[in-house]
Amino acid sequence: MGDSPMKGQQLVMERRTALGLAGAAMLMGATRGWAQGAGWTKVEALAADFLAKGFSPGVAITAARDGQPFYSKGFGMANLETGAAVTPASVFRIGSVTKQFTGAALALLEAEGKLSLNDRLAKFLPAFPGAAEVTLLQMLHHTSGYGNYTNQKNPADFHSFGRLNHDPQALEDMMREQTNPMFVFSPGTDWRYSNTAYVLLGRVIERVTGAPYADYFAKRLFAPAGLIATAVDNEADVVPNRASGYSAKKGDPKAFVNADFISMTVPGAAGNIRSTTEDLCRWHSALFGGKILPPAALKRMLQPGVLNNGKLPMVPADRAKPDEKKPMSYSLGLFTQEIEGRKFIEHGGGIFGFISAMGTFPAERISIAVLTNSNAQEREGYAAAHKALVDTANRAAVGLL
């Protein structure tokens, strides 16, 4: 559920694709109200190449201003067994793009006077290890020091509990049992991505509201933002236009298998939302446009986290280029960076069978979402091709190409 997906998929069902037949057949889907230009021509060429090389069966891309799409298109296949094409209405699991919804929910609860982000976790989950030492804000900023339950030395350990449904208390117990080590540094002294922290934050929302966090998200986030197809996912739900998730077939560079099953109770508030590219653009428009949070709460949400010494954390070695040392700007479930001098607020995600990227240029009020239904990162060239596709879409949206 990190901004890179969980690994170790087992092959459960094989399905060879026709992705080698790139060309007109690959550029299926729908385009609505989109503005063509040299930038988008390049995006479409990269999308076709991404599919032709076997990196994903399908991809959806939307760019919108004030939540209104000006480019919105699907490429390739949403389901290899039925032949359904990807369209802007295709519903994908979004992995850790979920985290910003969790951050917004907690910022809103603070604005309502129901908690303080400076509260210790012990106020809500007193029995959890280290809860008396860690604040909600540190957990949101990934500076709590909590380890990551998805980083198992033996991937089979994750798969064994990932297939089971867990009630909220069982999920909390699982965080206690599976987060090893529990702490990777003292709270507030460093930065490390922690899915454990965000799963626990979902439990905090439930303790405060007395209801499933999915209910709070639906009423206070999804509905005010005008989201049409977004929900906390449940694998039992019958979802119109649901895209199926796939993994790479070992030994065949362009074939796929169905992604491993994972209960959506397991990623929890760290990564279990489903959505569409157009809904995600509507979400960012509503969030940054002040429709979800009052001004002070929005400012709080977008304020980068600092360490106990008052300084921004440094980018961890596993996320930096060799010899690169620069500060990390991470707020409540969102990274902030610059693209050619323009502020860009974003987050990516990954979960079995899906990779997501979502970001906004706030000054231009332009949002871009790119969703794919495969997590075939082990294929040679995947990382560079995915980065090129997302980066090019971001730049095309604001006329930088």
Short mmCIF file of C-alpha atoms in Angstrom, two decimals:
data_model
loop_
_atom_site.label_atom_id
_atom_site.label_comp_id
_atom_site.label_asym_id
_atom_site.label_seq_id
_atom_site.Cartn_x
_atom_site.Cartn_y
_atom_site.Cartn_z
CA MET A 1 0.00 0.00 0.00
CA GLY A 2 3.00 2.26 -0.19
CA ASP A 3 3.60 4.46 -3.15
CA SER A 4 5.06 1.27 -4.55
CA PRO A 5 2.95 -1.90 -4.35
CA MET A 6 3.22 -4.92 -2.13
CA LYS A 7 5.21 -7.70 -3.72
CA GLY A 8 5.29 -11.47 -3.89
CA GLN A 9 2.25 -12.28 -6.02
CA GLN A 10 1.38 -15.95 -6.52
CA LEU A 11 0.05 -16.99 -9.88
CA VAL A 12 -3.59 -17.92 -9.51
CA MET A 13 -4.99 -17.86 -13.02
CA GLU A 14 -3.34 -17.47 -16.40
CA ARG A 15 -4.57 -15.43 -19.30
CA ARG A 16 -2.46 -14.62 -22.34
CA THR A 17 -3.21 -11.22 -23.75
CA ALA A 18 -3.29 -9.72 -27.19
CA LEU A 19 -1.14 -6.82 -26.09
CA GLY A 20 1.47 -7.69 -28.67
CA LEU A 21 -1.06 -6.51 -31.24
CA ALA A 22 -0.47 -2.87 -30.44
CA GLY A 23 -1.92 -0.15 -32.57
CA ALA A 24 -5.47 0.88 -33.13
CA ALA A 25 -6.83 -1.99 -31.06
CA MET A 26 -4.87 -0.78 -28.05
CA LEU A 27 -6.23 2.73 -28.13
CA MET A 28 -9.68 1.70 -27.02
CA GLY A 29 -11.78 3.46 -24.46
CA ALA A 30 -13.46 6.81 -24.50
CA THR A 31 -12.31 10.36 -24.83
CA ARG A 32 -14.49 13.15 -23.50
CA GLY A 33 -14.07 16.87 -23.94
CA TRP A 34 -10.35 16.59 -24.43
CA ALA A 35 -7.91 19.03 -25.92
CA GLN A 36 -5.47 17.47 -28.36
CA GLY A 37 -1.99 18.80 -28.91
CA ALA A 38 1.63 17.74 -29.26
CA GLY A 39 1.86 16.96 -25.54
CA TRP A 40 -1.12 14.63 -25.55
CA THR A 41 0.03 12.98 -28.77
CA LYS A 42 3.23 12.09 -26.92
CA VAL A 43 1.24 10.82 -23.92
CA GLU A 44 -0.81 8.56 -26.18
CA ALA A 45 2.31 7.19 -27.85
CA LEU A 46 3.80 6.41 -24.44
CA ALA A 47 0.55 4.78 -23.30
CA ALA A 48 0.45 2.57 -26.39
CA ASP A 49 4.09 1.62 -25.88
CA PHE A 50 3.47 0.90 -22.18
CA LEU A 51 0.77 -1.59 -23.12
CA ALA A 52 2.61 -3.07 -26.10
CA LYS A 53 5.62 -3.90 -23.92
CA GLY A 54 3.46 -5.86 -21.52
CA PHE A 55 3.62 -3.47 -18.58
CA SER A 56 -0.16 -3.39 -18.11
CA PRO A 57 -3.32 -4.56 -19.87
CA GLY A 58 -4.84 -1.09 -19.52
CA VAL A 59 -4.41 2.49 -18.39
CA ALA A 60 -6.76 5.43 -17.81
CA ILE A 61 -5.61 9.05 -17.88
CA THR A 62 -7.56 12.18 -16.97
CA ALA A 63 -6.49 15.80 -16.77
CA ALA A 64 -8.99 18.30 -15.39
CA ARG A 65 -9.20 21.97 -14.46
CA ASP A 66 -11.44 22.77 -11.50
CA GLY A 67 -12.56 19.15 -11.63
CA GLN A 68 -13.76 19.39 -15.24
CA PRO A 69 -11.89 17.00 -17.57
CA PHE A 70 -10.25 18.49 -20.63
CA TYR A 71 -8.46 15.23 -21.45
CA SER A 72 -9.91 11.89 -20.37
CA LYS A 73 -9.18 8.63 -22.11
CA GLY A 74 -8.81 4.89 -21.60
CA PHE A 75 -6.32 2.61 -23.31
CA GLY A 76 -6.28 -1.17 -23.52
CA MET A 77 -8.25 -3.69 -21.52
CA ALA A 78 -10.01 -3.49 -18.17
CA ASN A 79 -10.70 -7.23 -18.17
CA LEU A 80 -8.79 -9.74 -20.27
CA GLU A 81 -11.44 -12.44 -19.92
CA THR A 82 -14.45 -10.42 -21.03
CA GLY A 83 -12.60 -8.09 -23.40
CA ALA A 84 -13.96 -5.00 -21.65
CA ALA A 85 -12.04 -1.86 -22.59
CA VAL A 86 -10.65 0.70 -20.17
CA THR A 87 -12.63 3.96 -20.22
CA PRO A 88 -12.61 7.03 -17.96
CA ALA A 89 -15.40 5.29 -16.02
CA SER A 90 -13.26 2.24 -15.23
CA VAL A 91 -12.90 1.67 -11.49
CA PHE A 92 -9.44 0.85 -10.14
CA ARG A 93 -8.06 0.17 -6.69
CA ILE A 94 -5.84 3.15 -5.87
CA GLY A 95 -3.60 1.82 -3.07
CA SER A 96 -1.84 4.54 -1.11
CA VAL A 97 -3.60 7.41 -2.85
CA THR A 98 -6.06 6.46 -0.08
CA LYS A 99 -3.76 8.06 2.52
CA GLN A 100 -4.76 11.62 1.64
CA PHE A 101 -8.39 10.76 2.37
CA THR A 102 -7.35 9.48 5.79
CA GLY A 103 -5.38 12.68 6.32
CA ALA A 104 -8.33 14.84 5.28
CA ALA A 105 -10.67 12.93 7.60
CA LEU A 106 -8.40 13.51 10.59
CA ALA A 107 -7.92 17.19 9.71
CA LEU A 108 -11.70 17.53 9.54
CA LEU A 109 -12.20 15.77 12.88
CA GLU A 110 -9.71 18.19 14.41
CA ALA A 111 -11.59 21.14 12.90
CA GLU A 112 -14.78 19.74 14.46
CA GLY A 113 -13.10 19.67 17.87
CA LYS A 114 -13.29 15.89 18.17
CA LEU A 115 -9.54 15.35 18.46
CA SER A 116 -6.21 17.12 18.14
CA LEU A 117 -3.56 15.91 15.75
CA ASN A 118 -1.14 16.53 18.61
CA ASP A 119 -2.94 13.88 20.68
CA ARG A 120 -0.98 10.77 21.56
CA LEU A 121 -2.14 7.54 20.00
CA ALA A 122 -2.62 6.23 23.53
CA LYS A 123 -5.70 8.43 23.90
CA PHE A 124 -7.48 6.21 21.38
CA LEU A 125 -5.55 2.91 21.33
CA PRO A 126 -3.95 2.75 24.79
CA ALA A 127 -2.83 -0.87 24.52
CA PHE A 128 -0.90 -0.49 21.28
CA PRO A 129 2.90 -0.65 21.65
CA GLY A 130 4.52 2.79 21.85
CA ALA A 131 1.16 4.57 21.76
CA ALA A 132 2.09 6.87 24.65
CA GLU A 133 5.13 8.15 22.74
CA VAL A 134 3.62 8.80 19.31
CA THR A 135 1.31 11.60 18.13
CA LEU A 136 -1.30 11.36 15.40
CA LEU A 137 0.55 14.08 13.49
CA GLN A 138 3.77 12.06 13.52
CA MET A 139 1.87 9.07 12.20
CA LEU A 140 0.36 11.15 9.41
CA HIS A 141 3.79 12.56 8.53
CA HIS A 142 5.57 9.17 8.61
CA THR A 143 7.81 10.44 11.40
CA SER A 144 6.33 8.21 14.14
CA GLY A 145 9.05 5.60 13.83
CA TYR A 146 6.55 2.78 13.42
CA GLY A 147 7.71 0.02 11.11
CA ASN A 148 5.75 -1.27 8.15
CA TYR A 149 3.64 -4.40 8.38
CA THR A 150 3.80 -4.86 4.61
CA ASN A 151 7.59 -5.23 4.67
CA GLN A 152 7.76 -8.92 5.52
CA LYS A 153 11.06 -10.78 5.25
CA ASN A 154 9.05 -13.76 4.02
CA PRO A 155 6.36 -12.66 1.49
CA ALA A 156 4.39 -15.80 2.31
CA ASP A 157 3.75 -14.37 5.78
CA PHE A 158 1.96 -11.41 4.25
CA HIS A 159 -0.02 -13.60 1.88
CA SER A 160 -1.18 -15.85 4.70
CA PHE A 161 -3.04 -13.07 6.51
CA GLY A 162 -3.70 -10.99 3.42
CA ARG A 163 -6.25 -13.51 2.19
CA LEU A 164 -8.37 -13.30 5.34
CA ASN A 165 -11.00 -10.76 6.32
CA HIS A 166 -10.27 -9.00 9.61
CA ASP A 167 -12.64 -7.10 11.86
CA PRO A 168 -11.28 -3.79 13.26
CA GLN A 169 -9.92 -5.32 16.46
CA ALA A 170 -8.34 -8.22 14.59
CA LEU A 171 -6.73 -5.73 12.20
CA GLU A 172 -5.29 -3.79 15.14
CA ASP A 173 -3.98 -7.05 16.59
CA MET A 174 -2.47 -7.89 13.21
CA MET A 175 -0.59 -4.58 13.19
CA ARG A 176 0.87 -5.52 16.57
CA GLU A 177 1.90 -8.98 15.41
CA GLN A 178 3.12 -8.25 11.88
CA THR A 179 4.99 -4.95 12.32
CA ASN A 180 8.53 -6.14 12.86
CA PRO A 181 10.43 -4.24 14.06
CA MET A 182 7.72 -2.18 15.76
CA PHE A 183 9.95 0.92 15.72
CA VAL A 184 12.72 1.73 13.26
CA PHE A 185 13.69 4.97 15.05
CA SER A 186 12.60 7.09 17.99
CA PRO A 187 9.40 9.09 17.30
CA GLY A 188 10.04 12.41 15.57
CA THR A 189 13.70 11.81 14.73
CA ASP A 190 13.50 10.57 11.12
CA TRP A 191 11.16 9.76 8.21
CA ARG A 192 10.12 6.29 7.04
CA TYR A 193 7.00 5.30 5.14
CA SER A 194 4.64 3.35 7.40
CA ASN A 195 1.46 1.62 6.30
CA THR A 196 1.07 0.43 9.89
CA ALA A 197 0.63 4.03 11.05
CA TYR A 198 -2.14 4.73 8.55
CA VAL A 199 -4.03 1.52 9.32
CA LEU A 200 -4.00 2.55 12.98
CA LEU A 201 -5.23 6.03 12.03
CA GLY A 202 -8.27 4.37 10.50
CA ARG A 203 -8.91 2.80 13.89
CA VAL A 204 -8.60 6.24 15.51
CA ILE A 205 -11.31 7.61 13.19
CA GLU A 206 -13.56 4.73 14.22
CA ARG A 207 -12.94 5.27 17.93
CA VAL A 208 -13.77 8.97 17.60
CA THR A 209 -16.84 8.66 15.36
CA GLY A 210 -18.20 5.39 16.71
CA ALA A 211 -18.68 4.09 13.17
CA PRO A 212 -16.58 2.50 10.41
CA TYR A 213 -14.19 5.00 8.86
CA ALA A 214 -15.74 4.05 5.51
CA ASP A 215 -18.96 5.71 6.65
CA TYR A 216 -17.17 8.92 7.62
CA PHE A 217 -15.32 8.98 4.30
CA ALA A 218 -18.56 8.49 2.37
CA LYS A 219 -20.51 11.20 4.18
CA ARG A 220 -17.84 13.83 4.83
CA LEU A 221 -15.40 13.38 1.95
CA PHE A 222 -16.84 11.51 -1.04
CA ALA A 223 -20.32 13.06 -1.09
CA PRO A 224 -19.26 16.73 -0.64
CA ALA A 225 -16.67 16.27 -3.39
CA GLY A 226 -19.31 14.94 -5.79
CA LEU A 227 -17.54 11.63 -6.30
CA ILE A 228 -19.52 9.17 -8.39
CA ALA A 229 -17.68 5.85 -8.24
CA THR A 230 -15.39 6.19 -5.22
CA ALA A 231 -15.74 4.01 -2.13
CA VAL A 232 -13.80 2.10 0.47
CA ASP A 233 -13.49 -1.13 -1.46
CA ASN A 234 -14.92 -4.49 -0.53
CA GLU A 235 -14.07 -7.42 -2.76
CA ALA A 236 -17.63 -8.70 -2.31
CA ASP A 237 -19.13 -5.57 -3.87
CA VAL A 238 -20.57 -5.79 -7.37
CA VAL A 239 -19.04 -2.70 -8.97
CA PRO A 240 -20.07 -1.48 -12.43
CA ASN A 241 -17.04 -0.88 -14.66
CA ARG A 242 -14.64 -2.51 -12.18
CA ALA A 243 -11.21 -3.10 -13.73
CA SER A 244 -9.56 -6.42 -12.94
CA GLY A 245 -6.02 -6.39 -11.54
CA TYR A 246 -3.16 -8.37 -13.05
CA SER A 247 0.42 -9.40 -12.38
CA ALA A 248 3.18 -10.44 -14.78
CA LYS A 249 3.28 -14.10 -15.82
CA LYS A 250 6.69 -15.50 -15.02
CA GLY A 251 8.61 -16.66 -18.05
CA ASP A 252 6.53 -14.74 -20.57
CA PRO A 253 7.39 -11.06 -21.10
CA LYS A 254 3.95 -9.97 -22.31
CA ALA A 255 1.44 -12.25 -20.61
CA PHE A 256 -0.48 -11.69 -17.40
CA VAL A 257 -2.11 -13.67 -14.62
CA ASN A 258 -4.82 -12.54 -12.26
CA ALA A 259 -3.27 -10.71 -9.32
CA ASP A 260 -3.23 -12.42 -5.96
CA PHE A 261 -6.34 -12.06 -3.86
CA ILE A 262 -6.12 -9.66 -0.95
CA SER A 263 -8.90 -8.86 1.49
CA MET A 264 -9.58 -5.15 1.42
CA THR A 265 -9.72 -5.19 5.22
CA VAL A 266 -5.94 -5.71 5.21
CA PRO A 267 -4.75 -2.42 3.62
CA GLY A 268 -7.39 -0.56 5.61
CA ALA A 269 -7.09 3.22 5.77
CA ALA A 270 -3.59 2.94 4.29
CA GLY A 271 -4.80 1.79 0.90
CA ASN A 272 -8.26 0.32 0.31
CA ILE A 273 -10.18 2.91 -1.72
CA ARG A 274 -11.40 2.29 -5.27
CA SER A 275 -11.96 5.16 -7.71
CA THR A 276 -11.75 6.45 -11.28
CA THR A 277 -9.40 8.98 -12.84
CA GLU A 278 -12.22 11.51 -13.20
CA ASP A 279 -13.36 11.08 -9.59
CA LEU A 280 -9.81 11.60 -8.35
CA CYS A 281 -9.58 14.86 -10.28
CA ARG A 282 -12.91 15.93 -8.78
CA TRP A 283 -11.57 15.05 -5.34
CA HIS A 284 -8.49 17.25 -5.67
CA SER A 285 -10.56 20.12 -7.04
CA ALA A 286 -12.90 19.89 -4.05
CA LEU A 287 -10.09 19.46 -1.53
CA PHE A 288 -7.87 22.29 -2.75
CA GLY A 289 -10.90 24.42 -3.58
CA GLY A 290 -12.03 24.49 0.05
CA LYS A 291 -15.15 22.34 -0.31
CA ILE A 292 -14.01 19.67 2.16
CA LEU A 293 -12.02 21.43 4.88
CA PRO A 294 -12.27 24.90 6.42
CA PRO A 295 -9.29 27.14 5.56
CA ALA A 296 -7.30 26.49 8.74
CA ALA A 297 -7.77 22.74 8.42
CA LEU A 298 -6.71 22.77 4.76
CA LYS A 299 -3.61 24.74 5.71
CA ARG A 300 -2.94 22.17 8.42
CA MET A 301 -3.35 19.34 5.94
CA LEU A 302 -0.86 20.81 3.47
CA GLN A 303 1.77 21.86 6.03
CA PRO A 304 4.88 19.67 5.59
CA GLY A 305 5.85 17.62 8.61
CA VAL A 306 8.99 18.44 10.57
CA LEU A 307 11.11 16.47 13.00
CA ASN A 308 11.54 17.14 16.71
CA ASN A 309 14.38 19.54 15.82
CA GLY A 310 11.99 21.67 13.74
CA LYS A 311 13.64 20.72 10.45
CA LEU A 312 12.24 18.90 7.45
CA PRO A 313 13.35 15.26 7.28
CA MET A 314 15.78 14.25 4.57
CA VAL A 315 14.75 12.01 1.70
CA PRO A 316 15.61 8.43 2.77
CA ALA A 317 18.40 6.68 0.91
CA ASP A 318 15.99 4.19 -0.66
CA ARG A 319 14.06 7.05 -2.28
CA ALA A 320 16.95 9.30 -3.28
CA LYS A 321 19.33 9.28 -6.19
CA PRO A 322 22.93 8.33 -5.34
CA ASP A 323 24.58 11.01 -3.17
CA GLU A 324 21.39 13.07 -3.26
CA LYS A 325 20.55 14.89 -0.05
CA LYS A 326 17.43 17.01 0.00
CA PRO A 327 14.55 17.66 2.39
CA MET A 328 11.33 15.65 2.27
CA SER A 329 8.06 17.60 2.02
CA TYR A 330 5.25 15.31 3.19
CA SER A 331 2.04 16.55 4.74
CA LEU A 332 -1.15 14.62 5.57
CA GLY A 333 -0.94 11.89 2.95
CA LEU A 334 0.55 14.12 0.25
CA PHE A 335 4.00 14.84 -1.14
CA THR A 336 4.88 18.32 -2.44
CA GLN A 337 7.48 18.85 -5.15
CA GLU A 338 8.24 21.20 -8.02
CA ILE A 339 7.99 20.49 -11.72
CA GLU A 340 9.86 23.11 -13.73
CA GLY A 341 9.24 25.70 -11.04
CA ARG A 342 5.57 24.85 -10.56
CA LYS A 343 4.29 23.51 -7.24
CA PHE A 344 2.90 20.00 -7.58
CA ILE A 345 1.09 18.09 -4.80
CA GLU A 346 0.84 14.36 -5.34
CA HIS A 347 0.85 10.78 -4.15
CA GLY A 348 1.18 7.42 -5.82
CA GLY A 349 -0.07 4.03 -4.81
CA GLY A 350 0.14 0.34 -5.47
CA ILE A 351 -1.68 -2.77 -4.39
CA PHE A 352 -1.95 -6.25 -5.88
CA GLY A 353 -2.81 -5.70 -9.54
CA PHE A 354 -2.90 -1.90 -9.61
CA ILE A 355 -0.61 1.15 -9.75
CA SER A 356 -1.89 4.71 -9.31
CA ALA A 357 -0.60 8.26 -9.60
CA MET A 358 -2.54 11.40 -8.67
CA GLY A 359 -1.40 15.01 -8.48
CA THR A 360 -2.41 18.65 -8.77
CA PHE A 361 -0.77 21.90 -9.81
CA PRO A 362 -2.61 24.09 -7.27
CA ALA A 363 -1.77 27.45 -8.85
CA GLU A 364 -3.16 26.28 -12.19
CA ARG A 365 -6.02 24.30 -10.56
CA ILE A 366 -5.15 21.39 -12.84
CA SER A 367 -5.23 17.78 -11.65
CA ILE A 368 -3.93 14.65 -13.36
CA ALA A 369 -4.68 11.00 -12.57
CA VAL A 370 -3.07 7.94 -14.16
CA LEU A 371 -4.38 4.49 -13.17
CA THR A 372 -3.19 1.09 -14.42
CA ASN A 373 -4.45 -2.43 -13.77
CA SER A 374 -1.15 -4.26 -13.37
CA ASN A 375 1.76 -4.14 -10.96
CA ALA A 376 4.32 -5.79 -13.23
CA GLN A 377 7.28 -3.75 -11.95
CA GLU A 378 9.62 -6.74 -12.14
CA ARG A 379 9.55 -6.51 -15.93
CA GLU A 380 12.64 -4.84 -17.29
CA GLY A 381 12.02 -1.22 -18.20
CA TYR A 382 8.77 -0.92 -16.24
CA ALA A 383 9.88 1.75 -13.78
CA ALA A 384 11.29 4.05 -16.44
CA ALA A 385 8.28 3.59 -18.73
CA HIS A 386 5.75 4.27 -15.97
CA LYS A 387 7.65 7.34 -14.80
CA ALA A 388 7.85 8.65 -18.37
CA LEU A 389 4.11 8.16 -18.87
CA VAL A 390 3.11 9.88 -15.63
CA ASP A 391 5.64 12.70 -15.95
CA THR A 392 4.65 13.39 -19.55
CA ALA A 393 0.95 13.48 -18.67
CA ASN A 394 1.68 15.93 -15.84
CA ARG A 395 3.67 18.21 -18.11
CA ALA A 396 1.20 17.99 -20.98
CA ALA A 397 -1.61 19.06 -18.68
CA VAL A 398 0.01 22.43 -17.94
CA GLY A 399 1.52 23.04 -21.36
CA LEU A 400 5.12 22.18 -20.53
CA LEU A 401 5.51 20.07 -23.69
#
